[in-house]
Coordinates of C-alpha atoms in Angstrom, one line a residue:
G92 CA 73.7 63.7 117.2
G93 CA 71.1 66.3 116.8
G94 CA 71.1 69.7 118.4
P95 CA 69.3 70.7 121.5
S96 CA 65.5 70.2 121.6
P97 CA 63.4 73.3 121.1
P98 CA 62.3 75.1 124.3
R99 CA 58.8 74.3 125.5
F100 CA 57.5 77.7 124.4
A101 CA 58.8 77.3 120.9
R102 CA 56.6 74.2 120.3
T103 CA 53.6 76.6 120.3
L104 CA 54.9 78.6 117.4
P105 CA 54.1 77.9 113.7
T106 CA 56.8 75.6 112.2
Q107 CA 58.2 78.3 109.9
I108 CA 58.6 80.9 112.7
M109 CA 60.1 78.3 115.1
Q110 CA 62.6 77.2 112.6
S111 CA 63.7 80.7 111.7
L112 CA 64.0 81.7 115.4
L113 CA 66.0 78.6 116.3
S114 CA 68.2 78.6 113.2
T115 CA 71.9 78.3 113.8
D116 CA 72.5 81.9 112.7
A117 CA 69.7 83.4 114.8
T118 CA 71.1 85.3 117.7
T119 CA 68.4 84.4 120.2
D120 CA 66.1 81.4 120.6
A121 CA 62.4 81.7 121.2
S122 CA 62.5 80.9 124.9
D123 CA 64.7 84.0 125.5
L124 CA 62.3 86.2 123.5
S125 CA 59.3 84.8 125.4
A126 CA 61.0 85.3 128.7
Y127 CA 61.7 88.9 127.9
L128 CA 58.2 89.6 126.7
E129 CA 56.7 88.0 129.9
S130 CA 59.1 89.2 132.6
S131 CA 60.2 92.6 131.3
V132 CA 57.1 93.8 129.5
D133 CA 54.4 91.8 131.3
I134 CA 52.8 90.5 128.1
D135 CA 50.6 87.4 128.3
P136 CA 52.4 84.3 126.7
S137 CA 49.3 83.6 124.5
L138 CA 50.2 86.8 122.6
H139 CA 53.9 86.1 122.1
Q140 CA 53.5 84.1 118.8
G141 CA 51.5 87.0 117.1
I142 CA 54.0 89.6 118.4
L143 CA 57.0 87.7 117.0
K144 CA 55.3 87.1 113.7
A145 CA 54.5 90.8 113.4
L146 CA 58.1 91.8 114.3
Q147 CA 59.5 89.5 111.6
S148 CA 58.3 92.2 109.1
V149 CA 60.5 94.7 110.9
Y150 CA 63.6 92.7 111.9
G151 CA 63.5 89.6 109.6
N152 CA 64.0 86.1 110.9
K153 CA 66.8 86.9 113.3
I154 CA 64.9 88.6 116.1
S155 CA 67.0 89.3 119.2
V156 CA 66.2 90.6 122.7
E157 CA 68.1 93.7 121.7
N158 CA 65.5 94.2 118.9
L159 CA 62.7 93.9 121.5
E160 CA 64.4 96.4 123.7
S161 CA 64.8 98.9 120.8
F162 CA 61.1 98.5 120.0
G163 CA 60.5 99.8 123.5
V164 CA 58.1 98.7 126.3
E165 CA 55.3 101.0 125.1
G166 CA 55.7 99.9 121.5
L167 CA 55.5 96.2 122.5
K168 CA 52.5 96.8 124.7
A169 CA 50.7 98.6 121.8
L170 CA 51.6 95.8 119.5
A171 CA 50.4 93.2 122.0
A172 CA 47.1 95.1 122.3
S173 CA 46.8 95.0 118.5
V174 CA 47.6 91.3 118.3
E175 CA 45.1 90.6 121.0
Q176 CA 42.4 92.6 119.2
Q177 CA 43.0 90.6 116.0
E178 CA 42.9 87.3 117.8
I179 CA 39.5 88.2 119.4
K180 CA 38.1 89.4 116.1
R181 CA 39.2 86.3 114.4
G182 CA 37.7 84.1 117.1
G183 CA 41.2 83.1 118.0
M184 CA 40.3 82.3 121.6
R185 CA 39.7 78.6 120.5
G186 CA 36.0 78.9 121.1
K187 CA 36.3 80.0 124.7
P188 CA 33.8 82.7 125.8
R189 CA 35.4 86.1 126.1
P190 CA 36.1 87.4 129.5
S191 CA 33.7 90.2 130.6
R192 CA 32.9 92.4 133.5
K193 CA 30.0 94.5 134.7
I194 CA 29.9 98.2 134.0
T195 CA 27.4 100.9 134.9
F196 CA 26.0 103.4 132.4
D197 CA 24.7 106.4 134.3
I198 CA 22.1 108.7 132.7
P199 CA 21.7 111.4 135.4
H200 CA 19.5 113.7 133.3
H201 CA 16.9 110.8 133.1
R202 CA 17.7 109.8 136.7
T203 CA 18.4 106.2 135.7
H204 CA 21.3 103.8 135.2
F205 CA 21.9 100.4 133.7
E206 CA 24.4 97.7 134.5
V207 CA 25.6 95.7 131.5
D208 CA 28.2 93.2 130.5
W209 CA 31.3 94.5 128.7
K210 CA 33.2 91.9 126.8
K211 CA 37.0 91.9 126.4
G212 CA 38.0 93.5 123.1
D213 CA 34.7 95.4 122.7
S214 CA 34.5 99.2 122.9
L215 CA 32.0 101.0 125.1
L216 CA 30.1 101.7 121.9
D217 CA 29.9 98.0 121.2
A218 CA 28.6 97.4 124.7
A219 CA 25.9 100.0 124.2
K220 CA 24.9 98.6 120.8
E221 CA 24.7 95.1 122.3
N222 CA 22.3 96.5 124.8
E223 CA 20.4 98.7 122.3
E224 CA 17.0 98.2 124.0
L225 CA 18.5 100.0 127.1
L226 CA 21.1 102.3 125.6
G227 CA 20.1 102.9 122.0
E228 CA 18.6 106.3 122.6
Y229 CA 21.6 107.5 124.6
M230 CA 24.6 106.5 122.5
E231 CA 24.1 106.7 118.7
G232 CA 27.5 106.1 117.3
T233 CA 26.3 107.7 114.0
C234 CA 29.6 107.1 112.2
G235 CA 29.8 103.5 113.1
G236 CA 32.9 103.9 115.4
Q237 CA 35.1 105.5 112.7
M238 CA 35.9 108.5 114.9
S239 CA 34.1 110.8 112.5
C240 CA 31.4 112.1 114.9
C241 CA 31.0 112.6 118.6
T242 CA 27.7 110.9 119.2
C243 CA 29.3 108.3 121.5
H244 CA 30.8 111.0 123.8
V245 CA 30.8 109.8 127.4
Y246 CA 32.3 110.9 130.8
L247 CA 34.4 108.3 132.6
N248 CA 35.1 108.0 136.3
E249 CA 38.6 108.8 137.5
A250 CA 39.5 105.2 138.4
T251 CA 38.8 104.1 134.8
L252 CA 40.7 107.0 133.3
Q253 CA 43.8 106.1 135.2
H254 CA 43.9 102.7 133.4
L255 CA 43.5 104.2 129.9
P256 CA 46.1 105.7 127.6
K257 CA 45.6 109.4 126.8
P258 CA 43.3 110.1 123.8
G259 CA 45.1 110.8 120.5
R260 CA 44.9 114.0 118.5
A261 CA 42.1 112.8 116.3
E262 CA 39.9 111.8 119.3
N263 CA 40.6 115.1 121.0
D264 CA 39.6 117.0 117.8
M265 CA 36.2 115.3 117.8
L266 CA 35.8 115.8 121.6
D267 CA 36.3 119.5 121.0
L268 CA 33.0 119.4 119.0
A269 CA 31.1 117.3 121.6
F270 CA 28.4 118.6 124.0
E271 CA 30.0 120.1 127.0
P272 CA 33.4 118.3 126.9
Q273 CA 35.2 117.8 130.2
D274 CA 38.6 116.6 131.3
N275 CA 37.1 113.1 131.7
S276 CA 35.5 113.0 128.2
R277 CA 36.2 110.2 125.8
L278 CA 34.7 108.8 122.7
G279 CA 33.0 105.5 123.5
C280 CA 34.2 103.9 120.3
Q281 CA 37.8 104.5 121.3
V282 CA 37.7 102.9 124.8
E283 CA 38.1 99.1 124.6
L284 CA 38.0 96.6 127.4
R285 CA 41.6 95.4 127.7
R286 CA 43.3 93.6 130.5
E287 CA 44.1 96.7 132.6
L288 CA 40.4 97.5 132.8
L289 CA 39.2 93.9 133.1
D290 CA 41.5 93.4 136.1
M291 CA 40.9 96.7 137.9
E292 CA 39.1 96.4 141.2
E293 CA 37.2 99.7 141.1
D294 CA 33.8 100.1 139.4
I295 CA 33.7 101.3 135.8
V296 CA 31.1 104.1 135.5
V297 CA 30.2 105.6 132.2
T298 CA 28.1 108.7 132.4
I299 CA 26.0 109.8 129.4
P300 CA 26.0 113.6 128.7
A301 CA 22.6 115.4 128.7
S302 CA 22.8 116.0 125.0
V303 CA 24.9 115.2 121.9
H304 CA 26.2 117.3 119.0
N305 CA 25.9 115.3 115.8
V306 CA 28.5 116.8 113.5
W307 CA 29.0 113.7 111.3
K308 CA 28.8 114.4 107.6

């Protein structure tokens, strides 16, 4: 008779990936890999397929739980974020509207503020551009989000910062050139709405500095 039927999760994988993961000389089947990604790393099951496909370029067809462990929790979470971003950009959410939440842009030097929708996968700069009639004069994004200027410099409230990874060296280098950088400074093009921010209960408040330094060349 035939072998055991594929686990339920495996039926969601492309045929070639499923076959390789369930081959007789593979060390682990897809259900074990999925269980590890969900229970140990807290990665949404909808992203498992893309993660395993990406990891095949590193580990080949015989991906094991040990491979996932060696990749590390932070590495897997970063890979999940990248896969999620690609899915969103490709419209891979099967036509479903993207989740969003309300955020506040505060402009204290003009004594005004705006509440706008921020869509999952978009950066703060994207949100500002989508509401250009309100925010166009306050967040230029001269370099188009390539981290080559600091015209999308913003200040973030503490609750929001606690849900974000630390800025990398390149972002810090640009923030050094920004107008009055502070400990809560970030480049709007580098802050994307991911699950941690989407699910947080506290308000997201983005404060626009009183001026910008346009150092883009």
